[in-house]
Amino acid sequence: MRLILLGPPGAGKGTQAQRLVARHEIVQLSTGDMLREAVRNETPIGLKAKAVMDAGNLVSDEIVIGIISDRIDQPDCAKGFILDGFPRTVAQAEALDRILAEKGLKLDAVIELKVDQDKLVDRIIQRARETAARGEPVRKDDDPEVFKTRLEAFNRDTAVVAPYYAARGMLATIDGMKPIDEVTKAIADVLELA
C-alpha cells in the first residue's frame, strides 16, 4: 500500500500515519527524517543536501525528490509507505508520478484531512498546554505564532496539491475535525475501496 496524507499542519496526519504504520506494517516517510538520514549516511544525494543546508539554503526539489526515490527503493518499503509532508507542490507531485512510473509503482490512495483552520489554531494551543502540563517540552511547531506562519505557508504553497490529485480522481477527503478514532475508521473505509 502506497499512500499520501495531505492536510495542513496540526490536522492529525502524524497521528493517523502512526496508526496506519502499525495496522498495515508499512513505513512512514517524512522528508525531514529522510534528509537527516541521507546526510548522516553520507549518501551522494545526502552530501549534496548537506552542502546546501550548511550554506543556509533550502534543499531543492531535485534533492528532495532524489532522496525520496532512493528511500522507496529500500527493502522496508516493499510492503508500502506513507508519504507525510511530501509532495508540497504540484511540481513535486508531478515528479513523484514520474518516479513511481519509472519504478513500475502507483499510489493506492491520496487522503486529505480537511480541517477548520480557525479551530485548528485552538487545537494547537490546547496541545501545547497538555504537553506542558505533562512536564514535556512543547514542540516549537506548537507555538501559536510559529504555527500560524506554517499554516500560511501551507495555504500559499501546498494547498494546491489536493486539487492536483482530485483532478486525477485520486483524492479522498476526510473530516479531520472528527474524533481521532472516527478519522481512523474513515481512512480505513477509503483504503478498503482502493
Short mmCIF file of C-alpha atoms in Angstrom, two decimals:
data_model
loop_
_atom_site.label_atom_id
_atom_site.label_comp_id
_atom_site.label_asym_id
_atom_site.label_seq_id
_atom_site.Cartn_x
_atom_site.Cartn_y
_atom_site.Cartn_z
CA MET A 1 0.00 0.00 0.00
CA ARG A 2 1.40 3.37 -1.07
CA LEU A 3 -0.38 6.49 0.04
CA ILE A 4 -0.08 10.21 0.64
CA LEU A 5 -1.58 12.04 3.60
CA LEU A 6 -2.39 15.68 2.88
CA GLY A 7 -3.58 18.42 5.16
CA PRO A 8 -2.34 21.48 6.99
CA PRO A 9 -0.03 21.25 9.98
CA GLY A 10 -1.91 20.06 13.05
CA ALA A 11 -4.58 18.22 11.04
CA GLY A 12 -3.61 14.87 12.55
CA LYS A 13 -1.53 13.41 9.72
CA GLY A 14 1.20 12.20 12.10
CA THR A 15 -1.27 10.51 14.44
CA GLN A 16 -3.06 8.77 11.59
CA ALA A 17 0.21 7.79 9.91
CA GLN A 18 1.36 6.06 13.13
CA ARG A 19 -1.87 4.08 13.23
CA LEU A 20 -1.54 3.10 9.56
CA VAL A 21 2.07 2.01 10.09
CA ALA A 22 1.01 -0.25 12.98
CA ARG A 23 -2.03 -1.68 11.21
CA HIS A 24 -0.55 -2.29 7.75
CA GLU A 25 3.13 -2.83 8.62
CA ILE A 26 4.25 -0.13 6.21
CA VAL A 27 6.69 2.73 6.80
CA GLN A 28 6.02 6.42 7.25
CA LEU A 29 8.33 8.54 5.13
CA SER A 30 8.92 12.04 6.42
CA THR A 31 11.03 14.25 4.16
CA GLY A 32 12.78 15.82 7.14
CA ASP A 33 13.73 12.43 8.58
CA MET A 34 14.88 11.18 5.17
CA LEU A 35 17.05 14.26 4.63
CA ARG A 36 18.71 13.86 8.02
CA GLU A 37 19.30 10.15 7.41
CA ALA A 38 20.80 10.72 3.94
CA VAL A 39 23.13 13.38 5.38
CA ARG A 40 24.10 11.13 8.31
CA ASN A 41 24.77 8.18 5.96
CA GLU A 42 26.72 10.44 3.58
CA THR A 43 24.91 9.13 0.52
CA PRO A 44 25.68 11.02 -2.70
CA ILE A 45 22.35 12.88 -2.51
CA GLY A 46 22.85 13.35 1.26
CA LEU A 47 26.19 15.05 0.64
CA LYS A 48 24.51 17.41 -1.85
CA ALA A 49 21.80 18.18 0.70
CA LYS A 50 24.37 18.78 3.45
CA ALA A 51 26.26 21.30 1.31
CA VAL A 52 23.03 23.20 0.60
CA MET A 53 21.88 23.14 4.25
CA ASP A 54 25.35 24.11 5.54
CA ALA A 55 25.15 27.16 3.28
CA GLY A 56 21.86 28.07 4.97
CA ASN A 57 19.73 27.42 1.89
CA LEU A 58 16.58 25.37 1.37
CA VAL A 59 17.06 21.98 -0.20
CA SER A 60 15.88 21.98 -3.82
CA ASP A 61 13.06 19.85 -5.18
CA GLU A 62 15.66 17.92 -7.17
CA ILE A 63 17.47 16.85 -3.99
CA VAL A 64 14.27 16.05 -2.05
CA ILE A 65 12.92 14.01 -4.96
CA GLY A 66 16.25 12.18 -5.26
CA ILE A 67 16.14 11.28 -1.58
CA ILE A 68 12.57 10.01 -1.87
CA SER A 69 13.43 7.99 -4.96
CA ASP A 70 16.37 6.38 -3.14
CA ARG A 71 14.32 5.79 0.01
CA ILE A 72 11.40 3.99 -1.63
CA ASP A 73 13.90 1.51 -3.12
CA GLN A 74 14.82 0.32 0.40
CA PRO A 75 13.60 -3.15 1.45
CA ASP A 76 11.37 -1.82 4.25
CA CYS A 77 9.27 0.00 1.63
CA ALA A 78 8.47 -3.24 -0.24
CA LYS A 79 5.08 -3.57 1.53
CA GLY A 80 4.34 0.10 1.02
CA PHE A 81 4.77 3.53 2.52
CA ILE A 82 3.01 6.65 3.66
CA LEU A 83 4.31 9.99 2.41
CA ASP A 84 3.81 12.66 5.04
CA GLY A 85 4.98 16.17 4.18
CA PHE A 86 5.52 15.35 0.53
CA PRO A 87 4.60 16.40 -2.08
CA ARG A 88 4.39 20.04 -1.02
CA THR A 89 3.97 21.50 -4.51
CA VAL A 90 2.43 20.46 -7.81
CA ALA A 91 5.95 20.20 -9.28
CA GLN A 92 6.83 17.69 -6.55
CA ALA A 93 3.59 15.76 -7.20
CA GLU A 94 4.42 15.57 -10.92
CA ALA A 95 7.96 14.41 -10.11
CA LEU A 96 6.59 11.75 -7.75
CA ASP A 97 4.31 10.50 -10.53
CA ARG A 98 7.35 10.14 -12.82
CA ILE A 99 9.44 8.37 -10.16
CA LEU A 100 6.70 5.88 -9.36
CA ALA A 101 6.02 5.21 -13.06
CA GLU A 102 9.73 4.58 -13.66
CA LYS A 103 9.74 2.06 -10.81
CA GLY A 104 6.52 0.40 -12.01
CA LEU A 105 4.64 1.57 -8.91
CA LYS A 106 1.48 3.57 -8.32
CA LEU A 107 -0.25 5.28 -5.44
CA ASP A 108 -3.14 3.42 -3.85
CA ALA A 109 -4.68 6.48 -2.22
CA VAL A 110 -4.27 10.18 -1.59
CA ILE A 111 -6.11 11.17 1.58
CA GLU A 112 -6.71 14.77 2.58
CA LEU A 113 -7.61 15.60 6.16
CA LYS A 114 -9.87 18.66 5.88
CA VAL A 115 -9.98 20.89 8.93
CA ASP A 116 -11.45 24.17 10.12
CA GLN A 117 -8.28 26.26 10.27
CA ASP A 118 -9.59 28.63 12.96
CA LYS A 119 -10.40 25.69 15.21
CA LEU A 120 -7.05 24.17 14.30
CA VAL A 121 -5.20 27.05 15.97
CA ASP A 122 -7.25 26.38 19.13
CA ARG A 123 -6.34 22.67 18.86
CA ILE A 124 -2.63 23.52 18.70
CA ILE A 125 -2.87 25.84 21.71
CA GLN A 126 -4.61 23.06 23.65
CA ARG A 127 -1.99 20.50 22.55
CA ALA A 128 0.79 22.82 23.76
CA ARG A 129 -0.97 23.25 27.13
CA GLU A 130 -1.42 19.49 27.57
CA THR A 131 2.19 18.80 26.66
CA ALA A 132 3.44 21.40 29.15
CA ALA A 133 1.08 20.05 31.83
CA ARG A 134 2.67 16.60 31.41
CA GLY A 135 6.05 18.23 32.02
CA GLU A 136 7.20 17.54 28.47
CA PRO A 137 8.88 20.12 26.26
CA VAL A 138 6.46 21.89 23.91
CA ARG A 139 7.40 21.49 20.27
CA LYS A 140 8.47 24.69 18.55
CA ASP A 141 5.80 23.96 15.91
CA ASP A 142 3.15 24.14 18.64
CA ASP A 143 3.91 27.79 19.41
CA PRO A 144 0.78 29.60 18.12
CA GLU A 145 2.74 32.22 16.17
CA VAL A 146 5.06 29.64 14.59
CA PHE A 147 2.02 27.51 13.82
CA LYS A 148 0.20 30.40 12.13
CA THR A 149 3.28 31.03 9.95
CA ARG A 150 3.37 27.35 8.96
CA LEU A 151 -0.35 27.44 8.20
CA GLU A 152 0.12 30.49 5.95
CA ALA A 153 2.92 28.67 4.10
CA PHE A 154 0.68 25.62 3.67
CA ASN A 155 -2.17 27.74 2.28
CA ARG A 156 0.20 29.57 -0.06
CA ASP A 157 2.25 26.64 -1.34
CA THR A 158 0.81 23.23 -0.51
CA ALA A 159 -2.98 23.55 -0.62
CA VAL A 160 -2.76 23.28 -4.44
CA VAL A 161 -1.61 19.65 -4.22
CA ALA A 162 -5.08 18.35 -3.25
CA PRO A 163 -6.74 19.74 -6.41
CA TYR A 164 -3.93 18.16 -8.47
CA TYR A 165 -4.88 14.71 -7.16
CA ALA A 166 -8.62 15.48 -7.23
CA ALA A 167 -8.34 16.24 -10.97
CA ARG A 168 -6.87 12.74 -11.41
CA GLY A 169 -9.71 11.12 -9.44
CA MET A 170 -7.33 10.01 -6.70
CA LEU A 171 -8.29 12.26 -3.78
CA ALA A 172 -10.38 11.13 -0.82
CA THR A 173 -11.31 13.90 1.61
CA ILE A 174 -11.96 13.13 5.27
CA ASP A 175 -13.18 15.44 8.04
CA GLY A 176 -10.07 15.79 10.19
CA MET A 177 -12.01 17.63 12.91
CA LYS A 178 -13.81 14.46 13.99
CA PRO A 179 -12.51 12.42 16.93
CA ILE A 180 -9.27 10.54 16.19
CA ASP A 181 -10.90 7.09 16.13
CA GLU A 182 -13.57 8.27 13.68
CA VAL A 183 -10.89 9.68 11.37
CA THR A 184 -9.02 6.36 11.59
CA LYS A 185 -12.19 4.48 10.61
CA ALA A 186 -12.90 6.84 7.71
CA ILE A 187 -9.35 6.28 6.41
CA ALA A 188 -9.78 2.50 6.74
CA ASP A 189 -13.02 2.74 4.74
CA VAL A 190 -11.21 4.64 1.96
CA LEU A 191 -8.36 2.12 1.88
CA GLU A 192 -10.77 -0.83 1.58
CA LEU A 193 -12.00 0.68 -1.68
CA ALA A 194 -8.52 1.48 -3.00
#
